[in-house]
Coordinates of C-alpha atoms in Angstrom, one line a residue:
Chain I
M1 CA 114.0 125.4 102.7
W2 CA 111.4 126.1 100.0
A3 CA 113.4 124.3 97.4
E4 CA 113.5 121.3 99.8
I5 CA 109.7 121.3 100.3
L6 CA 109.1 121.8 96.6
V7 CA 111.3 118.7 95.9
I8 CA 109.3 116.7 98.4
V9 CA 106.0 117.9 97.0
I10 CA 107.0 116.9 93.5
K11 CA 108.0 113.5 94.7
V12 CA 104.7 113.1 96.6
V13 CA 102.6 114.2 93.6
V14 CA 104.5 112.0 91.1
V15 CA 104.5 108.9 93.3
S16 CA 100.9 109.1 94.3
S17 CA 99.7 109.8 90.8
V18 CA 101.7 107.0 89.3
L19 CA 100.4 104.7 92.0
L20 CA 96.8 105.6 91.3
T21 CA 97.2 105.5 87.5
L22 CA 98.5 102.0 87.8
V23 CA 95.2 100.9 89.2
P24 CA 93.1 101.3 86.0
I25 CA 96.0 99.9 84.0
M26 CA 96.2 96.8 86.3
V27 CA 92.4 96.4 86.0
W28 CA 92.8 96.3 82.2
V29 CA 95.7 93.9 82.4
E30 CA 93.8 91.6 84.7
R31 CA 90.7 91.5 82.6
R32 CA 92.6 91.1 79.3
G33 CA 95.0 88.6 80.9
A34 CA 92.1 86.6 82.2
A35 CA 90.6 86.6 78.8
M36 CA 93.9 85.5 77.2
I37 CA 94.3 82.7 79.7
Q38 CA 90.7 81.5 79.3
D39 CA 90.9 81.8 75.5
R40 CA 88.3 84.5 75.0
L41 CA 88.4 88.2 74.0
G42 CA 87.8 90.2 77.1
P43 CA 86.9 93.9 77.1
N44 CA 87.8 95.2 73.6
R45 CA 85.1 97.6 72.6
V46 CA 85.9 100.8 74.5
G47 CA 88.9 102.5 72.9
P48 CA 91.8 100.7 71.3
F49 CA 92.1 97.2 72.7
G50 CA 89.5 98.1 75.3
L51 CA 92.1 100.4 77.0
L52 CA 89.4 102.9 78.1
Q53 CA 87.3 100.2 79.8
P54 CA 88.6 101.0 83.3
I55 CA 87.7 104.7 82.9
V56 CA 84.2 103.7 81.9
D57 CA 84.0 101.4 84.9
A58 CA 85.1 104.2 87.1
V59 CA 82.4 106.5 85.7
K60 CA 79.8 103.8 86.2
L61 CA 80.9 103.1 89.8
I62 CA 81.0 106.8 90.8
T63 CA 77.4 107.4 89.5
K64 CA 76.0 104.3 91.3
E65 CA 73.8 104.6 94.3
D66 CA 75.6 104.3 97.7
L67 CA 73.6 101.9 99.9
T68 CA 74.0 101.4 103.7
P69 CA 72.4 98.2 104.8
S70 CA 69.6 98.5 107.3
G71 CA 70.5 97.7 110.9
V72 CA 73.9 99.5 110.5
K73 CA 73.5 102.3 113.0
G74 CA 75.5 104.4 115.4
V75 CA 79.1 103.4 115.8
D76 CA 78.7 100.6 113.3
R77 CA 77.6 103.1 110.7
L78 CA 80.7 105.2 111.4
L79 CA 82.9 102.1 111.0
Y80 CA 81.0 101.0 107.9
L81 CA 81.7 104.4 106.2
L82 CA 85.2 104.6 107.5
A83 CA 86.5 101.1 106.4
P84 CA 87.0 101.7 102.7
S85 CA 88.8 105.0 103.3
I86 CA 91.1 103.2 105.8
A87 CA 91.9 100.5 103.1
L88 CA 92.8 103.2 100.6
V89 CA 94.8 105.4 102.9
V90 CA 96.8 102.5 104.2
A91 CA 97.5 101.1 100.7
I92 CA 98.8 104.4 99.4
S93 CA 100.8 105.5 102.4
V94 CA 102.8 102.3 102.5
F95 CA 104.7 103.5 99.4
I96 CA 106.4 106.3 101.4
A97 CA 109.4 104.1 102.2
V98 CA 109.7 102.3 98.9
P99 CA 112.7 103.5 96.7
F100 CA 112.2 103.1 93.0
G101 CA 115.3 104.3 91.2
F102 CA 119.1 105.0 91.5
D103 CA 120.1 108.5 92.3
P104 CA 123.6 109.4 91.3
G105 CA 123.5 112.7 93.3
L106 CA 121.0 114.7 91.2
K107 CA 119.8 118.1 92.0
L108 CA 116.4 119.8 91.4
F109 CA 116.0 123.5 92.0
G110 CA 119.5 123.5 93.6
H111 CA 118.5 121.0 96.2
A112 CA 119.6 117.3 96.3
I113 CA 116.9 114.8 95.3
D114 CA 118.1 112.4 98.0
G115 CA 117.2 109.3 96.2
F116 CA 114.0 108.3 94.4
I117 CA 112.0 107.7 97.5
V118 CA 109.4 109.9 99.2
A119 CA 111.0 109.8 102.6
P120 CA 114.7 109.5 102.0
N121 CA 116.0 109.9 105.5
L122 CA 113.5 107.6 107.2
N123 CA 115.8 105.1 108.9
L124 CA 112.9 102.8 109.7
G125 CA 112.4 101.7 106.1
I126 CA 111.0 98.2 106.1
L127 CA 109.7 98.5 109.7
Y128 CA 107.6 101.4 108.6
I129 CA 106.2 99.5 105.7
F130 CA 105.2 96.5 107.8
A131 CA 103.8 98.7 110.5
I132 CA 101.5 100.6 108.1
A133 CA 100.7 97.6 106.0
S134 CA 99.5 95.6 109.0
L135 CA 96.9 98.4 109.6
G136 CA 95.2 97.2 106.4
V137 CA 93.7 94.3 108.4
Y138 CA 91.5 96.8 110.2
S139 CA 89.7 98.0 107.0
V140 CA 88.8 94.4 106.1
V141 CA 87.7 93.4 109.6
L142 CA 85.8 96.6 110.3
A143 CA 84.0 96.4 106.9
G144 CA 83.0 92.8 107.6
W145 CA 81.9 93.5 111.1
A146 CA 79.9 96.7 110.4
S147 CA 78.0 95.4 107.4
N148 CA 75.3 93.5 109.3
N149 CA 75.7 90.7 106.9
K150 CA 76.8 87.2 107.8
Y151 CA 78.8 86.7 104.7
S152 CA 80.6 89.9 105.3
L153 CA 81.2 88.9 108.9
M154 CA 82.6 85.5 108.0
G155 CA 84.8 87.2 105.3
G156 CA 86.1 89.7 107.8
I157 CA 86.9 87.1 110.5
R158 CA 88.6 84.9 107.9
A159 CA 90.6 87.9 106.8
S160 CA 91.8 88.7 110.3
A161 CA 93.1 85.1 110.8
Q162 CA 94.6 84.8 107.3
M163 CA 96.4 88.2 107.1
V164 CA 97.6 87.9 110.7
S165 CA 99.1 84.4 110.1
Y166 CA 100.8 85.3 106.8
E167 CA 102.1 88.5 108.2
L168 CA 104.2 86.4 110.6
A169 CA 105.7 84.4 107.7
M170 CA 106.2 87.6 105.7
T171 CA 108.1 89.5 108.4
I172 CA 110.3 86.5 109.4
S173 CA 111.3 85.8 105.8
V174 CA 112.6 89.4 105.5
V175 CA 115.0 88.8 108.5
G176 CA 117.5 87.0 106.3
V177 CA 117.7 90.0 103.9
L178 CA 118.2 92.4 106.8
M179 CA 121.0 90.3 108.1
V180 CA 123.0 90.5 104.9
S181 CA 122.4 94.1 104.3
G182 CA 122.6 95.3 107.9
S183 CA 120.1 98.1 107.5
F184 CA 116.3 98.8 107.6
G185 CA 116.6 101.2 104.7
L186 CA 115.5 99.6 101.4
Q187 CA 118.0 101.7 99.5
D188 CA 120.8 100.0 101.3
V189 CA 119.1 96.6 100.6
V190 CA 119.2 97.3 96.9
L191 CA 122.8 98.7 97.0
H192 CA 123.9 95.5 98.7
Q193 CA 122.6 93.5 95.7
S194 CA 124.6 95.2 93.0
G195 CA 127.4 93.3 91.3
T196 CA 127.8 89.6 90.6
W197 CA 129.2 86.4 92.2
F198 CA 131.8 84.6 90.1
G199 CA 131.2 87.1 87.3
F200 CA 127.8 85.8 86.1
I201 CA 125.4 85.2 89.0
P202 CA 123.7 88.5 90.1
R203 CA 124.2 89.3 93.8
W204 CA 120.4 89.2 94.2
N205 CA 119.1 87.9 97.5
V206 CA 116.9 85.4 95.7
F207 CA 119.9 83.1 94.9
P208 CA 121.3 82.5 98.4
Q209 CA 117.9 82.9 100.1
I210 CA 115.6 81.1 97.7
I211 CA 113.5 79.8 100.7
G212 CA 113.0 83.3 102.0
A213 CA 112.1 84.5 98.6
I214 CA 109.4 81.9 98.1
T215 CA 107.9 82.3 101.5
F216 CA 107.8 86.1 101.0
I217 CA 106.1 85.8 97.6
V218 CA 103.6 83.3 98.9
A219 CA 102.9 85.5 102.0
A220 CA 102.6 88.6 99.7
F221 CA 99.8 86.8 97.8
A222 CA 98.0 86.0 101.1
E223 CA 98.5 89.5 102.4
T224 CA 97.0 91.1 99.3
N225 CA 94.1 88.5 99.4
R226 CA 94.8 87.3 95.9
L227 CA 94.1 83.9 94.6
P228 CA 95.0 81.2 95.6
F229 CA 94.5 82.8 99.0
D230 CA 91.3 84.9 98.5
L231 CA 89.4 83.0 101.1
V232 CA 88.4 86.4 102.4
E233 CA 86.1 87.0 99.4
A234 CA 85.6 83.4 98.2
E235 CA 82.6 84.1 96.0
A236 CA 81.5 80.4 96.0
E237 CA 81.0 80.5 99.7
L238 CA 80.7 84.1 100.9
V239 CA 79.1 86.0 98.0
V240 CA 82.1 88.4 97.9
G241 CA 83.1 88.4 101.5
Y242 CA 83.7 91.6 103.4
H243 CA 82.6 94.1 100.7
T244 CA 79.3 92.3 99.9
E245 CA 77.3 95.3 101.2
Y246 CA 79.4 98.0 99.6
S247 CA 78.5 99.8 96.4
S248 CA 79.4 102.9 94.5
M249 CA 82.7 104.7 95.3
R250 CA 83.1 102.8 98.6
F251 CA 83.4 99.5 96.8
A252 CA 85.8 101.2 94.3
A253 CA 88.0 102.2 97.3
F254 CA 88.4 98.6 98.3
F255 CA 89.0 97.6 94.7
M256 CA 91.6 100.3 94.3
S257 CA 93.3 99.4 97.5
E258 CA 93.7 95.8 96.4
Y259 CA 95.5 96.9 93.2
V260 CA 97.7 99.5 95.0
N261 CA 98.6 96.7 97.5
M262 CA 99.6 94.5 94.6
V263 CA 101.9 97.2 93.2
T264 CA 103.5 97.7 96.7
A265 CA 103.9 93.9 97.1
S266 CA 105.5 93.5 93.7
S267 CA 107.9 96.4 94.5
L268 CA 108.9 94.9 97.7
I269 CA 109.5 91.5 96.1
V270 CA 111.7 93.2 93.5
I271 CA 113.6 95.3 96.1
L272 CA 114.2 92.6 98.7
F273 CA 115.0 89.6 96.5
F274 CA 115.4 90.6 92.9
G275 CA 118.0 93.4 93.1
G276 CA 115.7 96.4 92.8
W277 CA 116.9 98.6 89.9
T278 CA 120.3 96.8 89.6
L279 CA 121.0 94.8 86.5
P280 CA 124.3 92.7 86.5
G281 CA 126.8 93.7 83.9
F282 CA 125.1 96.9 83.2
A283 CA 126.6 100.2 84.5
T284 CA 123.9 102.9 84.8
P285 CA 124.9 106.0 82.9
A286 CA 125.5 109.2 84.9
G287 CA 123.1 112.0 85.4
W288 CA 119.3 112.1 84.7
L289 CA 119.6 109.5 82.0
G290 CA 121.0 106.9 84.5
A291 CA 118.2 107.7 86.9
L292 CA 115.6 107.2 84.2
V293 CA 117.2 104.0 83.1
S294 CA 117.3 102.6 86.6
I295 CA 113.6 103.6 87.1
G296 CA 112.9 101.8 83.9
I297 CA 114.6 98.6 85.0
F298 CA 112.7 98.7 88.3
A299 CA 109.4 99.3 86.4
V300 CA 110.0 96.3 84.1
K301 CA 110.8 94.0 87.1
V302 CA 107.7 95.2 89.0
A303 CA 105.6 94.8 85.8
F304 CA 106.7 91.2 85.6
F305 CA 105.6 90.5 89.2
L306 CA 102.3 92.3 88.6
W307 CA 101.7 90.0 85.7
F308 CA 102.7 87.1 87.9
F309 CA 99.9 88.1 90.3
V310 CA 97.4 88.0 87.4
W311 CA 98.9 84.8 86.0
V312 CA 98.7 82.9 89.3
R313 CA 95.1 84.1 89.8
W314 CA 93.9 82.5 86.7
T315 CA 96.0 79.4 87.0
L316 CA 95.6 78.1 90.6
P317 CA 92.4 77.0 92.4
R318 CA 91.5 78.4 95.8
F319 CA 92.7 76.7 99.0
R320 CA 90.4 75.4 101.7
F321 CA 90.5 77.3 104.9
D322 CA 92.1 74.6 107.0
Q323 CA 94.7 74.0 104.3
L324 CA 95.4 77.8 104.3
M325 CA 96.0 77.9 108.0
A326 CA 98.0 74.7 108.0
L327 CA 100.2 76.1 105.2
G328 CA 100.7 79.4 107.1
W329 CA 101.5 78.0 110.5
K330 CA 103.0 74.6 109.9
T331 CA 105.0 75.2 106.7
M332 CA 105.6 78.9 106.0
I333 CA 106.8 79.9 109.5
P334 CA 109.2 77.0 109.9
L335 CA 110.5 77.6 106.4
A336 CA 111.0 81.3 107.0
V337 CA 112.8 80.6 110.3
L338 CA 115.0 78.0 108.5
N339 CA 115.9 80.6 105.9
F340 CA 117.3 83.1 108.3
L341 CA 119.0 80.4 110.4
L342 CA 120.8 79.2 107.2
V343 CA 121.8 82.8 106.4
G344 CA 123.0 83.3 110.0
A345 CA 125.0 80.1 110.0
G346 CA 126.6 81.0 106.7
M347 CA 127.5 84.5 107.9
A348 CA 128.8 83.2 111.2
L349 CA 131.0 80.6 109.5
R350 CA 132.4 83.1 107.1
N351 CA 133.3 85.4 109.9
L352 CA 135.1 82.8 112.0
Chain N
M1 CA 112.2 116.5 112.3
T2 CA 112.6 117.4 108.6
N3 CA 112.9 113.7 107.9
Y4 CA 109.2 113.3 108.7
I5 CA 107.9 116.2 106.6
P6 CA 107.6 113.9 103.5
I7 CA 105.6 111.4 105.6
V8 CA 103.2 114.2 106.8
I9 CA 102.7 115.5 103.2
F10 CA 102.2 112.0 101.7
T11 CA 99.8 111.0 104.4
L12 CA 97.8 114.2 103.8
V13 CA 97.6 113.3 100.1
A14 CA 96.6 109.8 100.9
V15 CA 93.9 110.9 103.4
S16 CA 92.5 113.5 101.1
F17 CA 92.2 111.2 98.1
P18 CA 89.4 109.0 99.4
I19 CA 87.7 112.1 101.0
I20 CA 87.7 114.0 97.7
T21 CA 86.6 111.0 95.6
L22 CA 83.8 110.1 98.0
L23 CA 82.6 113.8 98.1
I24 CA 82.6 113.9 94.3
A25 CA 80.6 110.6 94.2
K26 CA 78.2 112.0 96.8
V27 CA 77.5 115.0 94.5
I28 CA 76.9 113.1 91.2
R29 CA 75.6 109.7 92.2
A30 CA 72.1 108.5 91.9
G31 CA 70.0 108.1 95.0
S32 CA 66.5 106.6 95.4
P33 CA 66.5 105.0 98.8
D34 CA 64.2 102.1 99.5
P35 CA 63.8 100.0 102.6
V36 CA 63.9 96.8 100.6
K37 CA 67.1 97.9 98.8
A38 CA 68.8 98.6 102.1
E39 CA 68.2 95.1 103.4
P40 CA 71.4 93.1 104.0
Y41 CA 72.1 90.7 101.1
E42 CA 70.8 87.2 101.8
C43 CA 70.3 85.6 98.4
G44 CA 66.9 87.2 97.9
V45 CA 65.4 86.1 101.2
A46 CA 64.7 88.5 104.1
A47 CA 67.3 87.9 106.9
E48 CA 65.8 86.2 109.9
T49 CA 68.5 87.4 112.3
T50 CA 71.2 90.1 112.3
A51 CA 74.7 89.2 111.4
F52 CA 75.8 89.6 115.0
D53 CA 74.0 86.4 115.9
T54 CA 76.2 84.4 113.5
R55 CA 78.4 81.9 115.3
F56 CA 82.0 81.4 114.3
S57 CA 84.8 79.1 115.5
I58 CA 86.7 79.9 118.7
R59 CA 89.9 79.1 116.8
Y60 CA 89.9 82.5 115.3
Y61 CA 90.6 83.9 118.8
L62 CA 93.3 81.3 119.3
I63 CA 95.1 82.3 116.1
A64 CA 94.9 86.0 117.2
V65 CA 96.5 85.2 120.6
L66 CA 99.2 83.0 119.0
F67 CA 99.9 85.9 116.5
V68 CA 100.6 88.3 119.3
V69 CA 103.1 86.0 120.8
F70 CA 105.0 85.3 117.6
D71 CA 104.7 88.8 116.3
V72 CA 106.6 90.1 119.4
E73 CA 109.2 87.4 118.5
T74 CA 109.7 88.9 115.1
I75 CA 110.0 92.4 116.5
F76 CA 112.9 91.1 118.6
L77 CA 114.5 89.5 115.6
F78 CA 114.6 92.7 113.6
P79 CA 117.2 94.7 115.5
W80 CA 119.2 91.5 116.0
A81 CA 119.2 90.9 112.2
V82 CA 120.4 94.4 111.4
M83 CA 123.3 94.2 114.0
F84 CA 124.1 90.6 113.1
D85 CA 127.5 91.3 111.4
R86 CA 128.8 93.2 114.4
L87 CA 127.4 90.7 117.0
A88 CA 129.4 87.9 115.4
L89 CA 129.2 84.4 116.8
F90 CA 128.1 85.5 120.2
G91 CA 124.9 87.1 118.8
F92 CA 124.2 84.0 116.7
I93 CA 124.4 81.7 119.8
E94 CA 122.3 84.1 121.9
M95 CA 119.6 84.1 119.2
M96 CA 119.7 80.3 119.1
V97 CA 118.9 80.2 122.8
F98 CA 116.0 82.7 122.3
L99 CA 114.7 80.7 119.4
A100 CA 114.9 77.4 121.3
I101 CA 112.7 78.9 124.0
L102 CA 110.2 80.1 121.4
L103 CA 110.4 76.7 119.6
A104 CA 109.3 75.0 122.8
G105 CA 106.1 77.2 122.8
Y106 CA 105.6 76.6 119.1
V107 CA 105.9 72.8 119.5
Y108 CA 103.6 72.9 122.6
A109 CA 100.9 74.9 120.6
W110 CA 101.2 72.5 117.7
R111 CA 101.0 69.3 119.9
R112 CA 98.0 70.7 121.8
G113 CA 96.3 71.0 118.5
A114 CA 96.1 74.8 118.5
L115 CA 97.2 74.9 114.9
E116 CA 94.7 72.2 113.8
W117 CA 91.6 73.4 112.0
A118 CA 89.2 70.5 111.8

């Protein structure tokens, strides 16, 4: 009993601290990456290569004055103070059902690890992730509504429409993956993608379901409010949208939640469509070494997609709002439906 | 029940993190309140009205209503997708019927201009 709880606590501590440590690293990657793409230097003064810059930023943010705009009273004030915390709690707790490594039956303190995932026996898996992630809309909408600022209000309302529309495309594009793997658990989804077709094509879902993969990645960009879909905080029109009025640590909470969401989105892209920790033609060694190698493979793939987020941000211009909604409703949803229809037709024909 | 212990612990950690950081910030941050500073941001001009007087398009409501309809659809799709291999051809045809009904609603919404944003 106590060994079991100890194993769980260790997992929770490791996962949450890694997740939160990735935030400053991603901030650094984004700023240096932006500088690289725009042919300038970027932050390079604090520490080697400017690596300590995010820590200095955090110290600055935490010592800043925390302002509440006048006119925000009563319930609005409660919502105003609550919204950043909701954003952060939702962003972190999504990671409960995300597996991040191969477990060949390892034991810790005489108790089985049960896979590298915080909640191993949660049979809801992807449903849990979507259910919790969709709560993230509340933080944006409440922040926009409670700020008593018309830019925040417009940002919050845009956010509700955008996140809600792309959530549809996102969930529908996952249906094809669930059909082939026959389980909600993401560990089963990854296991299903091990091995190769014809000896050289990895059995990753991205190859037969390229449409689903593209719709999922595009929807992931929209769900995390990243460019080219950051209409929510379009600085040319809305100052910075829903967190215009936020300062100090409350602003930092929104900022952190954005980066944690990016990590989760990249992990989901890797797990659902790019084989998770599997690598074709590579047999993971037994024991702890194998587990570490598989976690390493997973981390490299996730790192690629995190870089992809940064890369796209500094490459593409922003959509117009009508274009955004047209893309979401008239292109993404039909494509996502087409994806699982093709998968279903293929599987039905094979079983005839 | 034990399956949900990790969720409880992780959620506790997730909830306590913003509380602790906000408390730390409360202790060490600067604070010199000023009524001018607390005014909602309006490009340097005092706001004439509150934000709640701002008008926005009715279409946002329309999108929200459409979302509810199609989100319920995806919830129906999920259990079907997981059981797909066992349902075989019967399940596939059943789902085609279900999707055809939904498609009628989708086409109707599209042709009535519910998805336009002009």
